[in-house]
CSV table of C-alpha atoms and ligand atoms in Angstrom, one decimal:
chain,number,residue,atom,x,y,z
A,1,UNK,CA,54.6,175.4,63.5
A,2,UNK,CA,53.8,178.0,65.8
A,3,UNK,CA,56.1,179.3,69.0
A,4,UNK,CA,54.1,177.5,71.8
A,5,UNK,CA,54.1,174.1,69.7
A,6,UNK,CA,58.1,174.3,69.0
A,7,UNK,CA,58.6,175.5,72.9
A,8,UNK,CA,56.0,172.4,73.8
A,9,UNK,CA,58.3,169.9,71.9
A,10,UNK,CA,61.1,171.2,72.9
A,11,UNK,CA,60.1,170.2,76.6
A,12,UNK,CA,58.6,167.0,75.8
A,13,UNK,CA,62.7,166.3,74.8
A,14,UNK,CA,64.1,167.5,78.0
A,15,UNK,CA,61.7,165.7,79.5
A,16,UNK,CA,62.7,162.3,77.9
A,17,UNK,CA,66.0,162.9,78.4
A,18,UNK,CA,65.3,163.5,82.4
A,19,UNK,CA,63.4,160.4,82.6
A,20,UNK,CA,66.0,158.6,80.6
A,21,UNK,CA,69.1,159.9,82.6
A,22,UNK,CA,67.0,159.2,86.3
A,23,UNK,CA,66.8,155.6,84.8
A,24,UNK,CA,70.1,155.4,84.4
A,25,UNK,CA,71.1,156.7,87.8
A,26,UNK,CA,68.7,153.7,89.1
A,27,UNK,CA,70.5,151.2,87.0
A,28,UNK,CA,73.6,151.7,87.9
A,29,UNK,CA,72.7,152.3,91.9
A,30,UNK,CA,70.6,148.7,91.5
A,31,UNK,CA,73.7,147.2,89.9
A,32,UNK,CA,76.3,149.0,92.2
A,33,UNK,CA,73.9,147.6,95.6
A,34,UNK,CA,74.2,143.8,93.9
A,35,UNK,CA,77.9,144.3,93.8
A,36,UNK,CA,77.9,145.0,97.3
A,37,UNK,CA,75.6,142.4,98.2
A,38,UNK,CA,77.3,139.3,96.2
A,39,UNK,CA,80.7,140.7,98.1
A,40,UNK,CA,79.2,140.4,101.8
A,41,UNK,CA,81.6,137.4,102.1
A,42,UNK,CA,85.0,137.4,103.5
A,43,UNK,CA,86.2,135.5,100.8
A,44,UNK,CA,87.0,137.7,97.3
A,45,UNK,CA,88.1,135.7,94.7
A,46,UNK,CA,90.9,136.4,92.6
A,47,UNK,CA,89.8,137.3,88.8
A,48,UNK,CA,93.2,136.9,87.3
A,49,UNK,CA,92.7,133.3,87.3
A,50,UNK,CA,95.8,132.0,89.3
A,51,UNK,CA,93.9,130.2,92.2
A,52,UNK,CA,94.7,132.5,94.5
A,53,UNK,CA,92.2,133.0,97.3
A,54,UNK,CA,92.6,136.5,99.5
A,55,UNK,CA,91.9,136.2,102.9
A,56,UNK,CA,90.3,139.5,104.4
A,57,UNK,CA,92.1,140.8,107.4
A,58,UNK,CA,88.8,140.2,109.7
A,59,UNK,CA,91.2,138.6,112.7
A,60,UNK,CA,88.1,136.6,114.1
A,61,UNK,CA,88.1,135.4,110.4
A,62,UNK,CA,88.2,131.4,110.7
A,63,UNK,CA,88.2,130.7,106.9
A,64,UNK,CA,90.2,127.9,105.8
A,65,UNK,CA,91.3,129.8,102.7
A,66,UNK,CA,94.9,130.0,101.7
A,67,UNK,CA,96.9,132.1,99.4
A,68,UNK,CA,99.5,129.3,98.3
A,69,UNK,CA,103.1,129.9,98.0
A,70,UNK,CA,103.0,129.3,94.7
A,71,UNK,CA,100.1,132.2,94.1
A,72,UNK,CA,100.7,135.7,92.9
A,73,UNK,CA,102.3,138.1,95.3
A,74,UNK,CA,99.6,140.0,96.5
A,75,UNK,CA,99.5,143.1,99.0
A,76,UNK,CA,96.6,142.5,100.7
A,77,UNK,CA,97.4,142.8,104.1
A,78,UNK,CA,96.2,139.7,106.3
A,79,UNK,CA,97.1,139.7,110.2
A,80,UNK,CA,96.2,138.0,112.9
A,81,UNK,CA,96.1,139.6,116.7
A,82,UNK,CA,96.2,137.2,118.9
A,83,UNK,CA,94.3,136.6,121.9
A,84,UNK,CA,97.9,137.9,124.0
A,85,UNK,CA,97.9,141.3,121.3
A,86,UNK,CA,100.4,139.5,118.9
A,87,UNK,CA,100.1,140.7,115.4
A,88,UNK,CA,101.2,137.9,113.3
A,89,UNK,CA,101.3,138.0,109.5
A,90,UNK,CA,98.9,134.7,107.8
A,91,UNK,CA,100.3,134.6,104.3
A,92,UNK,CA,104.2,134.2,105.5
A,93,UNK,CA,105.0,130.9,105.2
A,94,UNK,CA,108.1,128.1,104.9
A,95,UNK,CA,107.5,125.4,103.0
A,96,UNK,CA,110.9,123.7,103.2
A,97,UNK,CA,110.4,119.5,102.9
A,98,UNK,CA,112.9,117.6,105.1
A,99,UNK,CA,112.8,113.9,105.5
A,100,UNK,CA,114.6,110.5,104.5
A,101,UNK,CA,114.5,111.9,100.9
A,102,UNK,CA,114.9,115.5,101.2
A,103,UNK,CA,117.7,115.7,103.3
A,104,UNK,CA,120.0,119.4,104.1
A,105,UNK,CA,122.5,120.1,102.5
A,106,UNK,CA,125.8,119.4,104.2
A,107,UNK,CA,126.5,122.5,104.9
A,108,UNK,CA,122.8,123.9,106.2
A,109,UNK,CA,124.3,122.9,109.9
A,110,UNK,CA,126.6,126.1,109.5
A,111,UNK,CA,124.5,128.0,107.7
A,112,UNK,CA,121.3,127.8,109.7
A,113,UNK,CA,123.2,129.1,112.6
A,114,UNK,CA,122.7,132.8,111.8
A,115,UNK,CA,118.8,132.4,111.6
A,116,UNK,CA,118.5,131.2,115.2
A,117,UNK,CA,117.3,133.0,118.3
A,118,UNK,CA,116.9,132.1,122.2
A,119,UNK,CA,113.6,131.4,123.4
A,120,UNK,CA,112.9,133.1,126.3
A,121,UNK,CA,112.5,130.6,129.1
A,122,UNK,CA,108.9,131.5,130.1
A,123,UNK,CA,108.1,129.5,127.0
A,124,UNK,CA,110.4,126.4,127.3
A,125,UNK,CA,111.0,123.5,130.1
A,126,UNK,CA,114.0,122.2,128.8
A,127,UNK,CA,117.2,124.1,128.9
A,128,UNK,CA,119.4,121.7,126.5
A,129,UNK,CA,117.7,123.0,123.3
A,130,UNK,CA,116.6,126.7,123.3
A,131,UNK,CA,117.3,127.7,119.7
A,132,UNK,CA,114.4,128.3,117.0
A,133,UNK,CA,114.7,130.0,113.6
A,134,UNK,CA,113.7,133.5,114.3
A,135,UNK,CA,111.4,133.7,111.1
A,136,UNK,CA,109.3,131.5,113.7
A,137,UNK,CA,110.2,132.9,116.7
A,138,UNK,CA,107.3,134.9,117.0
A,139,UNK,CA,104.9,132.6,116.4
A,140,UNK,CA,105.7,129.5,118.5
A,141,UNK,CA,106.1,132.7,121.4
A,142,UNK,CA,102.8,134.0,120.5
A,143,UNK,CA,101.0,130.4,120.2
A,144,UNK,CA,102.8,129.3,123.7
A,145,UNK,CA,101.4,132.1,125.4
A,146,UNK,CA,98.1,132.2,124.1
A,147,UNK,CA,97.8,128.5,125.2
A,148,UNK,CA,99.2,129.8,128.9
A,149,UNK,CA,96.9,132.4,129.8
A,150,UNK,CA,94.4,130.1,128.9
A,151,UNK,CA,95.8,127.9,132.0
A,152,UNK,CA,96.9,125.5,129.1
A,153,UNK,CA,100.9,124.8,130.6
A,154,UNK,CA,102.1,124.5,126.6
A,155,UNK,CA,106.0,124.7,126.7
A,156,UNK,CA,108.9,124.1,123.7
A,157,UNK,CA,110.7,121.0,124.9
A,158,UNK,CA,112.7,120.5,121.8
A,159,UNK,CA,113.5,123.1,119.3
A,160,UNK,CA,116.4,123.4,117.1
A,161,UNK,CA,119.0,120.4,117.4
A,162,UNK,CA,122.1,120.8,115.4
A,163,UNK,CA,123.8,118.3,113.1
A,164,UNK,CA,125.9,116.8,116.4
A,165,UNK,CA,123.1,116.8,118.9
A,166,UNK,CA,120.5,115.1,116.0
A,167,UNK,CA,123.6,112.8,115.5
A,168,UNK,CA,124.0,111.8,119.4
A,169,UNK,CA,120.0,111.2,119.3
A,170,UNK,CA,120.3,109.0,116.7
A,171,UNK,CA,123.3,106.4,117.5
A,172,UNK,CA,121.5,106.2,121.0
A,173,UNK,CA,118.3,104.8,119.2
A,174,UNK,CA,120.5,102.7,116.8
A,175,UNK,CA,122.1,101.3,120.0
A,176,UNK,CA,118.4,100.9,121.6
A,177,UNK,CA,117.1,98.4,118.7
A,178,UNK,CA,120.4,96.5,118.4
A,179,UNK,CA,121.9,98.5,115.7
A,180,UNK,CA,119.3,98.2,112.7
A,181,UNK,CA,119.9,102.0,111.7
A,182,UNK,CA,116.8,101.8,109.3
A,183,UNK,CA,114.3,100.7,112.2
A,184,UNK,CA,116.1,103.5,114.6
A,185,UNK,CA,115.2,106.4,111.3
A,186,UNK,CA,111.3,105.4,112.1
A,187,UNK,CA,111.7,107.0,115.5
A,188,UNK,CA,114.8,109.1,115.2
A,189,UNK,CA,115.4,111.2,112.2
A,190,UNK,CA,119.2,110.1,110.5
A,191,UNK,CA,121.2,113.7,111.3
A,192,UNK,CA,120.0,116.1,108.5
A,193,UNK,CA,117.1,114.7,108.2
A,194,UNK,CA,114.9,116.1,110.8
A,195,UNK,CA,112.8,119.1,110.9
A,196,UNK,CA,114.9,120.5,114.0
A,197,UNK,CA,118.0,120.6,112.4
A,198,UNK,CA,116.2,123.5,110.5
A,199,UNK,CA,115.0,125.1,113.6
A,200,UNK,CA,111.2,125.7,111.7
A,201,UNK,CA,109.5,122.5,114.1
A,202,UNK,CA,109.3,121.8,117.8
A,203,UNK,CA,108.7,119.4,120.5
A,204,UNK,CA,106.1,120.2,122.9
A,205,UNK,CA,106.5,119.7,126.7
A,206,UNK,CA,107.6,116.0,126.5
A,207,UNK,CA,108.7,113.5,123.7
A,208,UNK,CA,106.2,110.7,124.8
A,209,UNK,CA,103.4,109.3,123.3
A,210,UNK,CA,101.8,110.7,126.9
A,211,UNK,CA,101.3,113.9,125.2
A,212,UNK,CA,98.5,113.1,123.2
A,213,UNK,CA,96.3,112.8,126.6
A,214,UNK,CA,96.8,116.3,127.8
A,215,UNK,CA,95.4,118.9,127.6
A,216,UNK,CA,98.3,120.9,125.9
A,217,UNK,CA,97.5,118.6,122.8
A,218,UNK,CA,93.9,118.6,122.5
A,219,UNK,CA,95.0,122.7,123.0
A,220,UNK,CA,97.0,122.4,120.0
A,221,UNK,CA,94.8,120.6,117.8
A,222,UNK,CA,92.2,123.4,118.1
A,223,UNK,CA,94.5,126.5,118.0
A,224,UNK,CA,98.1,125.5,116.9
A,225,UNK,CA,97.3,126.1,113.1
A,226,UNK,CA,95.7,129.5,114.0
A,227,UNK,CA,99.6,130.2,114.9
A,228,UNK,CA,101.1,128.0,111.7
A,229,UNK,CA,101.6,125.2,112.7
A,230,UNK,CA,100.8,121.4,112.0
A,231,UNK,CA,100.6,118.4,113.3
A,232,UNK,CA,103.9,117.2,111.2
A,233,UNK,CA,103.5,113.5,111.6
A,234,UNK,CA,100.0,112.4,112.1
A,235,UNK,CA,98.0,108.7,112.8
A,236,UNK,CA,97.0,107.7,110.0
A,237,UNK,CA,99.9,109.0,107.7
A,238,UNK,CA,102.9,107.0,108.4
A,239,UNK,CA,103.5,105.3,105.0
A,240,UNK,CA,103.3,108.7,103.4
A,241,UNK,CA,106.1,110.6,106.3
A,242,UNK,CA,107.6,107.9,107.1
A,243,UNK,CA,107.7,108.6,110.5
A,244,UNK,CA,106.1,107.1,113.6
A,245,UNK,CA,102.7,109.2,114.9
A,246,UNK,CA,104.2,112.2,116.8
A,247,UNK,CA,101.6,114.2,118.8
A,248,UNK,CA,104.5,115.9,120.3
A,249,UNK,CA,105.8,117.5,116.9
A,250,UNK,CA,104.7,120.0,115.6
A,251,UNK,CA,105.6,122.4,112.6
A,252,UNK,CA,105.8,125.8,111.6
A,253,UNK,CA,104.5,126.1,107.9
A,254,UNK,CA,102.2,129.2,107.8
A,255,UNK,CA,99.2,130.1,109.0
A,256,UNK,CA,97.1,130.0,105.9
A,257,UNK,CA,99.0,127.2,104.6
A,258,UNK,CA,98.1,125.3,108.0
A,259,UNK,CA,94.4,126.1,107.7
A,260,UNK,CA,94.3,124.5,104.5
A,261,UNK,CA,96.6,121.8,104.9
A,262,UNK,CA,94.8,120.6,107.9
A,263,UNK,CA,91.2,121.3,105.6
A,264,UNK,CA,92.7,118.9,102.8
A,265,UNK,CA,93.9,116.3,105.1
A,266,UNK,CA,97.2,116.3,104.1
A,267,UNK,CA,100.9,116.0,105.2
A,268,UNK,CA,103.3,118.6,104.4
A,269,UNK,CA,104.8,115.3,101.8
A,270,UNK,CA,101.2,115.7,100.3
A,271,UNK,CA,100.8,119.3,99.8
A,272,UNK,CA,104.4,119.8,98.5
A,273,UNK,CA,103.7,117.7,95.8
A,274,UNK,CA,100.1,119.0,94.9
A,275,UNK,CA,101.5,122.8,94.8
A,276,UNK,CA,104.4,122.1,92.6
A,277,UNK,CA,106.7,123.4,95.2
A,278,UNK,CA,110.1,123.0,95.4
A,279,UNK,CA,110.9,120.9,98.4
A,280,UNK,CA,113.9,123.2,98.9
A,281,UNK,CA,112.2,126.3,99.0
A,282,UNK,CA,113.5,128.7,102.0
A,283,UNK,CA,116.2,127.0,102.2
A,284,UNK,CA,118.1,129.6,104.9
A,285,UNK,CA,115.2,131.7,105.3
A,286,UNK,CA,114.7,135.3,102.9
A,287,UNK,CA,115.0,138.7,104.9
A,288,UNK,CA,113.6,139.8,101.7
A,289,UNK,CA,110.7,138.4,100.7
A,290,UNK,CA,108.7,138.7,104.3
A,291,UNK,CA,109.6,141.5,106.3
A,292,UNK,CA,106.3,141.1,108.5
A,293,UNK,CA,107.8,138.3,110.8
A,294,UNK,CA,111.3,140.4,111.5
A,295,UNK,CA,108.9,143.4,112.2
A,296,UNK,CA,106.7,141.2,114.9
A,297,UNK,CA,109.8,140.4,116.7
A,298,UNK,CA,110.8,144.2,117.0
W,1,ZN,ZN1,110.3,116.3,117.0
């Protein structure tokens, strides 16, 4: 073989081996471009399998998706600015089940006490009950004022009612219906039974069945579960709460968990129980496990 032949192979090699490494470069650029395309979404499911669904942190985002409170922890953070420049946290969430059958514990009345703050009385019209649980504090603030600089005159009515004040409630609608305690529990929770001994639910502007033709409520079935909170005690849903329909009474759950409570269809009964989730969970609140909502109020 002469010099020139071995020197033309020898380039015919490093040519190949050009052409083959440019059509790798392409491969992996097409590939890499497809990645990027299929991912356009908000929505990036979780690979490892446990159901959990990340929300992105797009704050105009209106997916319905959820990362349940049974999911992985995950660090992905996922806020939501609000139309007033509130920056609330959508994965925090309290779960905690109270009704005829989940009642507190005797001693939650005391307990509670050291999770409550004032709510400032721009966002209230009643000056009897001013307490909520400060994990929800800024929320209910955020949601009340987002309604009111949209001319919408939202206000708390009825917040946190301890064991005594639940109790008062209670013997006066026992008195009311001539003493059948179980027909007054339809329309007055029995003391440790309600959602506002546990400071996480409130009234809105009036306890009357008038609410559901203003506009604060059609207001709060748009927006309230942008801010966490549900409709606790809906229509169509008595036999499952047990309770009369309450357009007045809403309650603080979570953001995401709203979103796709209210995307199932389901009561806070219903979604308890299709999670798994311990009806007790949160029981006193945990410093620990959220910091974002302590942060907000600061
Ligand atoms: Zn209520």
């Amino acid at each position: 073989m002469t010099e020139k032949r071995r020197k033309a192979i020898i380039r015919r090699r490093i040519f190949i081996a050009l052409v083959a490494a440019l059509l790798a470069v392409i491969i992996v650029l097409v590939a890499v471009i497809v990645a990027i395309i299929k991912n356009g979404s908000n929505i990036n499911n979780d690979d490892n399998s446990s159901g959990a669904v990340l929300v992105s942190s797009d704050a105009s985002s209106n997916q319905s998706d959820t990362s349940s409170a049974e999911s992985e922890v995950d660090d992905t953070p996922s806020v939501f600015v609000t139309p007033t420049g509130v920056t609330l946290d959508t994965k925090f969430s309290r779960l905690l089940l109270i009704n005829g059958e989940h009642p507190l514990p005797d001693d939650y009345d005391t307990n509670v006490r050291e999770y409550l703050v004032e709510i400032d009385d721009q966002y209230r019209n009643n000056d009897y009950v001013t307490q909520i649980h400060k994990e929800v504090y800024p929320y209910i603030t955020a949601m009340v004022a987002a309604a009111q600089a949209e001319g919408v005159n939202l206000q708390v009515w009825s917040p946190f009612r301890s064991y005594a004040i639940q109790n008062d409630l209670f013997q006066r609608q026992v008195n009311r219906v001539g003493g059948d305690e179980d027909l007054a529990a339809t329309v007055v929770a029995r003391p440790g039974t309600s959602e506002h001994n546990t400071g996480l639910c409130a009234d809105f502007n009036m306890a009357s069945d008038a609410f559901e033709n203003t506009d604060m409520y059609t207001w709060m079935c748009e927006n309230a579960e942008d801010y966490g909170f549900i409709l606790r005690y809906p229509k169509d849903k008595i036999d499952i709460t047990g309770v009369i329909y309450e357009s007045w009474h809403w309650r603080f759950v979570g953001i995401d968990v709203a979103k796709e409570i209210n995307e199932l269809g389901l009561t806070l009964e219903e979604y308890i129980e299709l999670k798994n989730i311990d009806p007790a969970i949160d029981m006193y609140g945990d410093d620990s496990a959220n910091g974002t909502a302590e942060q907000i109020i600061d």
